Amino acid sequence: MKRREPGAAAAFGALLDRSMVQIEAVATDGRKFDREAVRWISDVWDNNTFALFGVAVAPTRGGRERRARAALTWMAGFGAERRAWMVRSAGLTGHRLEPLPTPEAVPGRDYRGVVRPRRVPLTADLAAGLAADYDLTGAQVRTFQVERAGDRLVGFVEVVAGRRFPVGSDDVDPAELEMWLDDVTEARFDSGDRSPVTVCAGPDGIVVGFGDGLIGAKSGSVYCDDSYWHLSGAGLTADRRTPPNGEHPARPAPLRRPEPLDGAALAAAMLLRGIMWEFRMVRYVGEVGAVPIAPLCRVFAGAGTQILAAGRRSGAERREEAFRRLVEEWLDRAGPALQHWLWRWLGGPADDPHIGESTRSWLAALAQQRPRPSRQGGESSLELPSQAELRLASYTAAHTRYGKEREASSVLNLAVPLHAEAAPDEPWKLRTLKIGNTGRFRLDTTAFDGPHRPQAIIEQDVVHSFTLHEEALTVRRTDE
């Protein structure tokens, strides 16, 4: 197919259209769910939805193109991964974005001029540096998590460790070392194992060990969440290599916004951004399955193209009418089953000072037609089917944060059939189980090998125990 170059504005709208397609693809079937992809793509539109609407309402084609080029350049400035996704996604819709500048990854400093840690690839040198700077022999695993991202296994381990370097005070919280593991090959974990932590990296991959347990992966990255990192060996090295503030490429400057949105365009923008925020809730593993992501993607299919078309209408009245019709179309697509998700974000614009009386009256009239919430009882969120496929298992040890004690807890994301008589080719839905006051958590990667029959003790909506696949996954409350 011949590539076309219709302009930056069209490319911007196509990115939103493609985002909806991508999110729907990884959210339709729970057995293929990719939580990180949903979180990452929806997060892009947190700061870019209003920019797209700003492009759409520019009064001239030249103005739309100038705003779109500035917005796309700003969007691409948040890292090479973001830029690569933009180029790839736009290319799939026939648009070229290669002329966008490639952002330079550089260390940074905070407002005090203190060098900041950043997430970096976990290499052999980095692993050796961690062992030199932090007391891994006395470290404890605070969070252990393995999940399927599409067909791949990925992991996350947070280790709490003391420092081997002086910080000038003994009354400080320990450092938190966060490790992301990609393409996990093996994982064995028992929350009862208090043995030392080891981190090894080399050409064959990464292994994080904890006594008899381990998690191995082909690659990974690490971030030192440590306010004293600048005093560590790695921090001192970075300090010597990092130019002072003002002498190195900074993050993208805030995008210069055009005049504020108003009327129905503002209502539509607040609605769409709110839906992206709903999608982004999957960053909290306990919220997975709470939002009907794939059906909502279908409601907003083609939204980027629609927004630009509405904005091209000449004259304020015609443009206002076009955005009203667009919101009404989204509500019609949602239907009674999904409209309440849209109304969570359509109520706010009425109080915005940029919403005029005419638009306020229109929103009020729409609200009068809002379907009544269904009061029918549905399936219990804790009712388990005969089959379940493990998508995520996460454990967090008991700890104190910000002066508040937190009990040990576990979260499980499961893909389960839509209903008892579901056909084999029907997509599965997602179910989340939360096990508070966790006394034991054991996981082996074989728990992720296909659907298994779950066994659980659930009383009065409290999960007391859960096992899967010959105890490859075992979770129990302390009182069990």
PDB file of C-alpha atoms in Angstrom, residues 45-189:
ATOM      1  CA  TRP A  45      -3.271  10.370  26.272  1.00  0.00           C
ATOM      2  CA  ASP A  46      -3.357  11.788  29.786  1.00  0.00           C
ATOM      3  CA  ASN A  47      -1.362  14.805  28.596  1.00  0.00           C
ATOM      4  CA  ASN A  48      -2.225  14.700  24.902  1.00  0.00           C
ATOM      5  CA  THR A  49      -6.024  14.450  24.635  1.00  0.00           C
ATOM      6  CA  PHE A  50      -6.551  18.183  25.135  1.00  0.00           C
ATOM      7  CA  ALA A  51      -3.721  18.906  22.695  1.00  0.00           C
ATOM      8  CA  LEU A  52      -5.561  16.938  19.994  1.00  0.00           C
ATOM      9  CA  PHE A  53      -8.744  18.914  20.607  1.00  0.00           C
ATOM     10  CA  GLY A  54      -6.674  22.111  20.515  1.00  0.00           C
ATOM     11  CA  VAL A  55      -5.443  21.087  17.078  1.00  0.00           C
ATOM     12  CA  ALA A  56      -8.968  20.312  15.914  1.00  0.00           C
ATOM     13  CA  VAL A  57     -10.446  23.704  16.822  1.00  0.00           C
ATOM     14  CA  ALA A  58      -7.701  25.815  15.202  1.00  0.00           C
ATOM     15  CA  PRO A  59      -9.485  28.175  12.775  1.00  0.00           C
ATOM     16  CA  THR A  60      -7.301  27.429   9.727  1.00  0.00           C
ATOM     17  CA  ARG A  61      -5.658  24.396   8.149  1.00  0.00           C
ATOM     18  CA  GLY A  62      -2.255  26.018   8.594  1.00  0.00           C
ATOM     19  CA  GLY A  63      -2.997  26.614  12.252  1.00  0.00           C
ATOM     20  CA  ARG A  64      -4.025  22.996  12.722  1.00  0.00           C
ATOM     21  CA  GLU A  65      -0.806  21.803  11.097  1.00  0.00           C
ATOM     22  CA  ARG A  66       1.391  24.082  13.213  1.00  0.00           C
ATOM     23  CA  ARG A  67      -0.316  23.016  16.418  1.00  0.00           C
ATOM     24  CA  ALA A  68      -0.138  19.348  15.431  1.00  0.00           C
ATOM     25  CA  ARG A  69       3.582  19.489  14.638  1.00  0.00           C
ATOM     26  CA  ALA A  70       4.296  21.156  17.977  1.00  0.00           C
ATOM     27  CA  ALA A  71       2.124  18.662  19.859  1.00  0.00           C
ATOM     28  CA  LEU A  72       3.662  15.615  18.152  1.00  0.00           C
ATOM     29  CA  THR A  73       7.189  16.889  18.796  1.00  0.00           C
ATOM     30  CA  TRP A  74       6.325  17.394  22.454  1.00  0.00           C
ATOM     31  CA  MET A  75       4.713  13.940  22.669  1.00  0.00           C
ATOM     32  CA  ALA A  76       7.813  12.300  21.184  1.00  0.00           C
ATOM     33  CA  GLY A  77      10.119  14.085  23.616  1.00  0.00           C
ATOM     34  CA  PHE A  78       9.376  11.719  26.490  1.00  0.00           C
ATOM     35  CA  GLY A  79      11.803   8.988  25.502  1.00  0.00           C
ATOM     36  CA  ALA A  80      12.904   6.788  22.651  1.00  0.00           C
ATOM     37  CA  GLU A  81      10.278   4.148  23.477  1.00  0.00           C
ATOM     38  CA  ARG A  82       7.478   6.716  23.141  1.00  0.00           C
ATOM     39  CA  ARG A  83       8.860   7.997  19.843  1.00  0.00           C
ATOM     40  CA  ALA A  84       9.286   4.469  18.427  1.00  0.00           C
ATOM     41  CA  TRP A  85       5.688   3.639  19.339  1.00  0.00           C
ATOM     42  CA  MET A  86       4.465   6.820  17.642  1.00  0.00           C
ATOM     43  CA  VAL A  87       6.390   6.117  14.433  1.00  0.00           C
ATOM     44  CA  ARG A  88       5.299   2.480  14.356  1.00  0.00           C
ATOM     45  CA  SER A  89       1.628   3.176  15.149  1.00  0.00           C
ATOM     46  CA  ALA A  90       1.337   6.045  12.690  1.00  0.00           C
ATOM     47  CA  GLY A  91       3.030   3.941  10.021  1.00  0.00           C
ATOM     48  CA  LEU A  92       0.342   1.283  10.370  1.00  0.00           C
ATOM     49  CA  THR A  93      -2.227   3.924   9.385  1.00  0.00           C
ATOM     50  CA  GLY A  94      -0.205   5.227   6.428  1.00  0.00           C
ATOM     51  CA  HIS A  95       1.399   8.235   8.121  1.00  0.00           C
ATOM     52  CA  ARG A  96       5.109   9.041   8.379  1.00  0.00           C
ATOM     53  CA  LEU A  97       6.497  10.481  11.604  1.00  0.00           C
ATOM     54  CA  GLU A  98      10.206   9.734  11.107  1.00  0.00           C
ATOM     55  CA  PRO A  99      11.119  13.456  10.918  1.00  0.00           C
ATOM     56  CA  LEU A 100      10.338  13.753  14.639  1.00  0.00           C
ATOM     57  CA  PRO A 101      13.496  14.454  16.664  1.00  0.00           C
ATOM     58  CA  THR A 102      14.889  11.552  18.683  1.00  0.00           C
ATOM     59  CA  PRO A 103      15.028  12.434  22.386  1.00  0.00           C
ATOM     60  CA  GLU A 104      18.373  12.055  24.113  1.00  0.00           C
ATOM     61  CA  ALA A 105      18.383   9.924  27.267  1.00  0.00           C
ATOM     62  CA  VAL A 106      20.434  11.784  29.855  1.00  0.00           C
ATOM     63  CA  PRO A 107      20.655  11.710  33.650  1.00  0.00           C
ATOM     64  CA  GLY A 108      19.037  14.610  35.407  1.00  0.00           C
ATOM     65  CA  ARG A 109      19.281  16.685  38.543  1.00  0.00           C
ATOM     66  CA  ASP A 110      16.579  17.896  40.887  1.00  0.00           C
ATOM     67  CA  TYR A 111      15.927  21.526  41.815  1.00  0.00           C
ATOM     68  CA  ARG A 112      18.800  21.376  44.321  1.00  0.00           C
ATOM     69  CA  GLY A 113      21.228  20.246  41.655  1.00  0.00           C
ATOM     70  CA  VAL A 114      21.416  16.744  43.169  1.00  0.00           C
ATOM     71  CA  VAL A 115      21.787  13.987  40.584  1.00  0.00           C
ATOM     72  CA  ARG A 116      18.711  11.756  40.309  1.00  0.00           C
ATOM     73  CA  PRO A 117      18.578   8.000  39.761  1.00  0.00           C
ATOM     74  CA  ARG A 118      16.762   6.719  36.712  1.00  0.00           C
ATOM     75  CA  ARG A 119      15.562   3.374  35.480  1.00  0.00           C
ATOM     76  CA  VAL A 120      18.422   1.683  33.625  1.00  0.00           C
ATOM     77  CA  PRO A 121      19.109  -1.738  32.056  1.00  0.00           C
ATOM     78  CA  LEU A 122      20.179  -4.341  34.614  1.00  0.00           C
ATOM     79  CA  THR A 123      23.641  -5.379  33.413  1.00  0.00           C
ATOM     80  CA  ALA A 124      26.489  -7.256  35.076  1.00  0.00           C
ATOM     81  CA  ASP A 125      28.144  -3.965  36.036  1.00  0.00           C
ATOM     82  CA  LEU A 126      24.892  -2.640  37.487  1.00  0.00           C
ATOM     83  CA  ALA A 127      24.370  -5.836  39.482  1.00  0.00           C
ATOM     84  CA  ALA A 128      27.880  -5.554  40.911  1.00  0.00           C
ATOM     85  CA  GLY A 129      27.232  -1.908  41.746  1.00  0.00           C
ATOM     86  CA  LEU A 130      24.041  -2.781  43.626  1.00  0.00           C
ATOM     87  CA  ALA A 131      25.904  -5.326  45.742  1.00  0.00           C
ATOM     88  CA  ALA A 132      28.634  -2.770  46.466  1.00  0.00           C
ATOM     89  CA  ASP A 133      26.240   0.041  47.426  1.00  0.00           C
ATOM     90  CA  TYR A 134      23.530  -1.917  49.252  1.00  0.00           C
ATOM     91  CA  ASP A 135      23.442  -4.695  51.837  1.00  0.00           C
ATOM     92  CA  LEU A 136      21.713  -7.392  49.789  1.00  0.00           C
ATOM     93  CA  THR A 137      22.662 -10.084  52.319  1.00  0.00           C
ATOM     94  CA  GLY A 138      20.280  -8.483  54.783  1.00  0.00           C
ATOM     95  CA  ALA A 139      17.717  -7.374  52.214  1.00  0.00           C
ATOM     96  CA  GLN A 140      14.084  -8.432  52.197  1.00  0.00           C
ATOM     97  CA  VAL A 141      11.679  -8.889  49.330  1.00  0.00           C
ATOM     98  CA  ARG A 142       8.816  -6.456  49.813  1.00  0.00           C
ATOM     99  CA  THR A 143       6.964  -7.126  46.547  1.00  0.00           C
ATOM    100  CA  PHE A 144       7.107 -10.142  44.249  1.00  0.00           C
ATOM    101  CA  GLN A 145       4.980 -10.199  41.125  1.00  0.00           C
ATOM    102  CA  VAL A 146       4.762 -12.291  37.974  1.00  0.00           C
ATOM    103  CA  GLU A 147       2.219 -11.751  35.215  1.00  0.00           C
ATOM    104  CA  ARG A 148       1.429 -12.634  31.659  1.00  0.00           C
ATOM    105  CA  ALA A 149       1.673  -9.694  29.268  1.00  0.00           C
ATOM    106  CA  GLY A 150      -0.005 -11.112  26.205  1.00  0.00           C
ATOM    107  CA  ASP A 151       1.877 -14.390  25.753  1.00  0.00           C
ATOM    108  CA  ARG A 152       5.048 -13.330  27.604  1.00  0.00           C
ATOM    109  CA  LEU A 153       5.834 -13.641  31.283  1.00  0.00           C
ATOM    110  CA  VAL A 154       7.164 -10.539  33.015  1.00  0.00           C
ATOM    111  CA  GLY A 155       8.077  -9.935  36.622  1.00  0.00           C
ATOM    112  CA  PHE A 156       8.607  -7.221  39.193  1.00  0.00           C
ATOM    113  CA  VAL A 157      10.605  -7.483  42.410  1.00  0.00           C
ATOM    114  CA  GLU A 158      10.985  -4.764  45.014  1.00  0.00           C
ATOM    115  CA  VAL A 159      13.779  -5.315  47.528  1.00  0.00           C
ATOM    116  CA  VAL A 160      14.288  -3.282  50.701  1.00  0.00           C
ATOM    117  CA  ALA A 161      17.969  -2.979  51.596  1.00  0.00           C
ATOM    118  CA  GLY A 162      20.261  -1.058  53.890  1.00  0.00           C
ATOM    119  CA  ARG A 163      23.048   1.112  52.511  1.00  0.00           C
ATOM    120  CA  ARG A 164      26.762   0.353  52.575  1.00  0.00           C
ATOM    121  CA  PHE A 165      27.638   4.033  52.122  1.00  0.00           C
ATOM    122  CA  PRO A 166      27.349   6.743  54.823  1.00  0.00           C
ATOM    123  CA  VAL A 167      24.431   9.189  54.679  1.00  0.00           C
ATOM    124  CA  GLY A 168      25.148  11.210  57.826  1.00  0.00           C
ATOM    125  CA  SER A 169      22.325   9.743  59.910  1.00  0.00           C
ATOM    126  CA  ASP A 170      21.217   6.364  61.232  1.00  0.00           C
ATOM    127  CA  ASP A 171      17.550   7.328  61.441  1.00  0.00           C
ATOM    128  CA  VAL A 172      16.640   6.938  57.760  1.00  0.00           C
ATOM    129  CA  ASP A 173      14.395   4.539  55.899  1.00  0.00           C
ATOM    130  CA  PRO A 174      16.120   1.799  53.885  1.00  0.00           C
ATOM    131  CA  ALA A 175      16.407   2.026  50.129  1.00  0.00           C
ATOM    132  CA  GLU A 176      13.897   0.351  47.824  1.00  0.00           C
ATOM    133  CA  LEU A 177      15.407  -1.357  44.778  1.00  0.00           C
ATOM    134  CA  GLU A 178      12.841  -1.969  42.037  1.00  0.00           C
ATOM    135  CA  MET A 179      13.603  -4.536  39.341  1.00  0.00           C
ATOM    136  CA  TRP A 180      11.537  -5.214  36.222  1.00  0.00           C
ATOM    137  CA  LEU A 181      12.173  -8.567  34.528  1.00  0.00           C
ATOM    138  CA  ASP A 182      11.269  -9.149  30.874  1.00  0.00           C
ATOM    139  CA  ASP A 183      10.662 -12.577  29.312  1.00  0.00           C
ATOM    140  CA  VAL A 184      10.700 -14.477  32.589  1.00  0.00           C
ATOM    141  CA  THR A 185      11.955 -18.048  32.129  1.00  0.00           C
ATOM    142  CA  GLU A 186      11.520 -19.378  35.660  1.00  0.00           C
ATOM    143  CA  ALA A 187      10.162 -18.217  38.989  1.00  0.00           C
ATOM    144  CA  ARG A 188       9.970 -19.864  42.405  1.00  0.00           C
ATOM    145  CA  PHE A 189       8.985 -17.843  45.441  1.00  0.00           C
TER     146      PHE A 189
END
